[in-house]
Amino acid sequence: MSRIGNLPIPIPAGVEVQIDSGVVRVKGPKGELEQRVHPAMRFERESGTLLVRRPSDERQFRALHGLTRTLVANMVHGVTEGYRKDLEIHGVGYRAQLEGKTLVLSLGFSHPVRIDPPEGITFVLESPTRIGVQGIDKQLVGEIAARIRRVRPPEPYKGKGVRYLGERVRRKAGKAGKVGK
């Protein structure tokens, strides 16, 4: 029994869910998302909720049960409330700025790094060292945030770089000086 797969997905008012032979479309106030799922997975609607059922107890369907339910639940949450990942920049002279929709990062390289948001993603700058990545697709928001972090990941000696908000960086001791002869 899948504990996650058996949970009902609440469908709020204003959200429309369509299921067509392996493709789930969710439309809500913030936008529309589409996801391919295994065509054998069944969906049942019950008074404002959606239930995911597996066709049998085969290993493959047990594995897909919780995954399918979570993907659809994330889509419903995305079109109603959206997702956001926050990043912070540490380091002297390191900063971010917006030029139109493009994020421009100054991270100690000889050139600024420009990141154009894909469709459905917006960047929010709360300060020159705090970046927010917003969108309705959880997977895409996480991917773009990881791509920004990958430009200059935090290093363990001084902690400089781009990190997720609240991320702890394990610090290392630097070189030990020479001890006199």
GROMACS .gro file of C-alpha atoms in nm:
model
  181
    1MET     CA    1   0.000   0.000   0.000
    2SER     CA    2   0.139   0.334  -0.101
    3ARG     CA    3   0.087   0.585   0.177
    4ILE     CA    4   0.146   0.878  -0.058
    5GLY     CA    5  -0.038   0.732  -0.358
    6ASN     CA    6  -0.357   0.672  -0.159
    7LEU     CA    7  -0.386   1.033  -0.038
    8PRO     CA    8  -0.660   1.229  -0.213
    9ILE     CA    9  -0.560   1.538  -0.414
   10PRO     CA   10  -0.784   1.831  -0.315
   11ILE     CA   11  -0.901   2.025  -0.621
   12PRO     CA   12  -0.972   2.390  -0.523
   13ALA     CA   13  -1.245   2.596  -0.685
   14GLY     CA   14  -1.130   2.750  -1.013
   15VAL     CA   15  -0.900   2.459  -1.099
   16GLU     CA   16  -0.986   2.235  -1.392
   17VAL     CA   17  -0.826   1.890  -1.434
   18GLN     CA   18  -0.847   1.700  -1.766
   19ILE     CA   19  -0.718   1.345  -1.809
   20ASP     CA   20  -0.676   1.206  -2.162
   21SER     CA   21  -0.501   0.870  -2.214
   22GLY     CA   22  -0.181   0.934  -2.023
   23VAL     CA   23  -0.180   1.315  -2.035
   24VAL     CA   24  -0.296   1.521  -1.737
   25ARG     CA   25  -0.376   1.889  -1.794
   26VAL     CA   26  -0.436   2.122  -1.502
   27LYS     CA   27  -0.567   2.474  -1.558
   28GLY     CA   28  -0.593   2.729  -1.279
   29PRO     CA   29  -0.575   3.100  -1.200
   30LYS     CA   30  -0.194   3.120  -1.247
   31GLY     CA   31  -0.170   2.921  -1.569
   32GLU     CA   32  -0.186   2.580  -1.729
   33LEU     CA   33   0.040   2.273  -1.691
   34GLU     CA   34   0.057   1.942  -1.875
   35GLN     CA   35   0.224   1.618  -1.765
   36ARG     CA   36   0.251   1.274  -1.925
   37VAL     CA   37   0.176   0.987  -1.687
   38HIS     CA   38   0.162   0.612  -1.740
   39PRO     CA   39  -0.157   0.541  -1.938
   40ALA     CA   40  -0.251   0.246  -1.714
   41MET     CA   41  -0.284   0.466  -1.403
   42ARG     CA   42  -0.649   0.542  -1.328
   43PHE     CA   43  -0.798   0.859  -1.182
   44GLU     CA   44  -1.125   0.886  -0.991
   45ARG     CA   45  -1.306   1.208  -0.902
   46GLU     CA   46  -1.486   1.231  -0.570
   47SER     CA   47  -1.653   1.549  -0.437
   48GLY     CA   48  -1.375   1.802  -0.495
   49THR     CA   49  -1.088   1.555  -0.479
   50LEU     CA   50  -0.898   1.338  -0.723
   51LEU     CA   51  -0.778   0.986  -0.637
   52VAL     CA   52  -0.499   0.800  -0.818
   53ARG     CA   53  -0.548   0.423  -0.853
   54ARG     CA   54  -0.304   0.166  -0.985
   55PRO     CA   55  -0.423  -0.115  -1.213
   56SER     CA   56  -0.253  -0.396  -1.018
   57ASP     CA   57   0.001  -0.462  -0.745
   58GLU     CA   58   0.286  -0.524  -0.989
   59ARG     CA   59   0.617  -0.372  -0.888
   60GLN     CA   60   0.611  -0.117  -1.171
   61PHE     CA   61   0.268   0.017  -1.075
   62ARG     CA   62   0.351   0.026  -0.704
   63ALA     CA   63   0.652   0.242  -0.792
   64LEU     CA   64   0.447   0.472  -1.017
   65HIS     CA   65   0.153   0.512  -0.778
   66GLY     CA   66   0.305   0.764  -0.537
   67LEU     CA   67   0.500   0.939  -0.813
   68THR     CA   68   0.191   0.997  -1.026
   69ARG     CA   69  -0.008   1.129  -0.732
   70THR     CA   70   0.274   1.368  -0.631
   71LEU     CA   71   0.323   1.501  -0.984
   72VAL     CA   72  -0.049   1.581  -1.021
   73ALA     CA   73  -0.066   1.733  -0.670
   74ASN     CA   74   0.235   1.955  -0.752
   75MET     CA   75   0.062   2.069  -1.070
   76VAL     CA   76  -0.255   2.163  -0.878
   77HIS     CA   77  -0.050   2.351  -0.616
   78GLY     CA   78   0.150   2.527  -0.890
   79VAL     CA   79  -0.151   2.664  -1.081
   80THR     CA   80  -0.315   2.789  -0.759
   81GLU     CA   81  -0.028   2.921  -0.546
   82GLY     CA   82   0.291   2.879  -0.752
   83TYR     CA   83   0.641   2.788  -0.637
   84ARG     CA   84   0.937   2.997  -0.528
   85LYS     CA   85   1.303   2.923  -0.453
   86ASP     CA   86   1.518   3.187  -0.284
   87LEU     CA   87   1.893   3.220  -0.330
   88GLU     CA   88   2.144   3.441  -0.152
   89ILE     CA   89   2.483   3.564  -0.269
   90HIS     CA   90   2.780   3.581  -0.031
   91GLY     CA   91   3.108   3.751  -0.117
   92VAL     CA   92   3.257   4.098  -0.140
   93GLY     CA   93   3.149   4.263  -0.465
   94TYR     CA   94   2.919   3.976  -0.561
   95ARG     CA   95   2.575   4.099  -0.663
   96ALA     CA   96   2.280   4.047  -0.894
   97GLN     CA   97   2.066   4.287  -1.094
   98LEU     CA   98   1.779   4.268  -1.338
   99GLU     CA   99   1.797   4.408  -1.691
  100GLY     CA  100   1.442   4.372  -1.814
  101LYS     CA  101   1.368   4.007  -1.740
  102THR     CA  102   1.732   3.895  -1.766
  103LEU     CA  103   1.925   3.824  -1.445
  104VAL     CA  104   2.281   3.963  -1.453
  105LEU     CA  105   2.521   3.816  -1.195
  106SER     CA  106   2.855   3.975  -1.099
  107LEU     CA  107   3.035   3.692  -0.923
  108GLY     CA  108   3.404   3.772  -0.951
  109PHE     CA  109   3.448   3.655  -1.308
  110SER     CA  110   3.599   3.882  -1.574
  111HIS     CA  111   3.252   3.919  -1.723
  112PRO     CA  112   2.895   3.938  -1.591
  113VAL     CA  113   2.690   3.618  -1.624
  114ARG     CA  114   2.350   3.665  -1.791
  115ILE     CA  115   2.064   3.423  -1.733
  116ASP     CA  116   1.749   3.454  -1.941
  117PRO     CA  117   1.438   3.307  -1.777
  118PRO     CA  118   1.252   3.040  -1.973
  119GLU     CA  119   0.881   3.085  -2.034
  120GLY     CA  120   0.686   3.063  -1.710
  121ILE     CA  121   0.975   3.171  -1.483
  122THR     CA  122   1.026   3.517  -1.332
  123PHE     CA  123   1.317   3.649  -1.128
  124VAL     CA  124   1.254   3.871  -0.826
  125LEU     CA  125   1.533   4.077  -0.672
  126GLU     CA  126   1.469   4.166  -0.308
  127SER     CA  127   1.819   4.311  -0.268
  128PRO     CA  128   2.142   4.289  -0.471
  129THR     CA  129   2.226   3.971  -0.278
  130ARG     CA  130   1.882   3.801  -0.264
  131ILE     CA  131   1.727   3.638  -0.572
  132GLY     CA  132   1.384   3.476  -0.597
  133VAL     CA  133   1.289   3.232  -0.874
  134GLN     CA  134   0.911   3.207  -0.921
  135GLY     CA  135   0.690   2.995  -1.144
  136ILE     CA  136   0.406   2.745  -1.157
  137ASP     CA  137   0.615   2.439  -1.253
  138LYS     CA  138   0.796   2.303  -0.944
  139GLN     CA  139   1.046   2.108  -1.151
  140LEU     CA  140   1.139   2.408  -1.369
  141VAL     CA  141   1.170   2.646  -1.070
  142GLY     CA  142   1.410   2.403  -0.899
  143GLU     CA  143   1.610   2.350  -1.219
  144ILE     CA  144   1.659   2.723  -1.284
  145ALA     CA  145   1.753   2.785  -0.917
  146ALA     CA  146   2.009   2.503  -0.940
  147ARG     CA  147   2.144   2.648  -1.265
  148ILE     CA  148   2.195   2.988  -1.096
  149ARG     CA  149   2.366   2.823  -0.798
  150ARG     CA  150   2.590   2.623  -1.033
  151VAL     CA  151   2.742   2.946  -1.174
  152ARG     CA  152   2.938   2.995  -0.849
  153PRO     CA  153   2.861   2.731  -0.584
  154PRO     CA  154   2.960   2.819  -0.227
  155GLU     CA  155   3.321   2.731  -0.153
  156PRO     CA  156   3.415   2.577   0.183
  157TYR     CA  157   3.697   2.811   0.289
  158LYS     CA  158   3.535   3.155   0.294
  159GLY     CA  159   3.177   3.055   0.207
  160LYS     CA  160   3.167   3.282  -0.099
  161GLY     CA  161   2.922   3.199  -0.377
  162VAL     CA  162   2.552   3.149  -0.448
  163ARG     CA  163   2.353   2.933  -0.207
  164TYR     CA  164   1.992   2.853  -0.132
  165LEU     CA  165   1.834   3.065   0.140
  166GLY     CA  166   1.904   2.893   0.471
  167GLU     CA  167   2.161   2.652   0.322
  168ARG     CA  168   2.447   2.582   0.558
  169VAL     CA  169   2.795   2.557   0.411
  170ARG     CA  170   3.040   2.341   0.602
  171ARG     CA  171   3.353   2.547   0.646
  172LYS     CA  172   3.705   2.408   0.635
  173ALA     CA  173   4.012   2.540   0.811
  174GLY     CA  174   4.261   2.705   0.578
  175LYS     CA  175   4.628   2.624   0.550
  176ALA     CA  176   4.812   2.606   0.877
  177GLY     CA  177   5.111   2.844   0.888
  178LYS     CA  178   5.462   2.711   0.921
  179VAL     CA  179   5.566   2.646   1.275
  180GLY     CA  180   5.915   2.787   1.355
  181LYS     CA  181   6.220   2.561   1.338
   0.00000   0.00000   0.00000
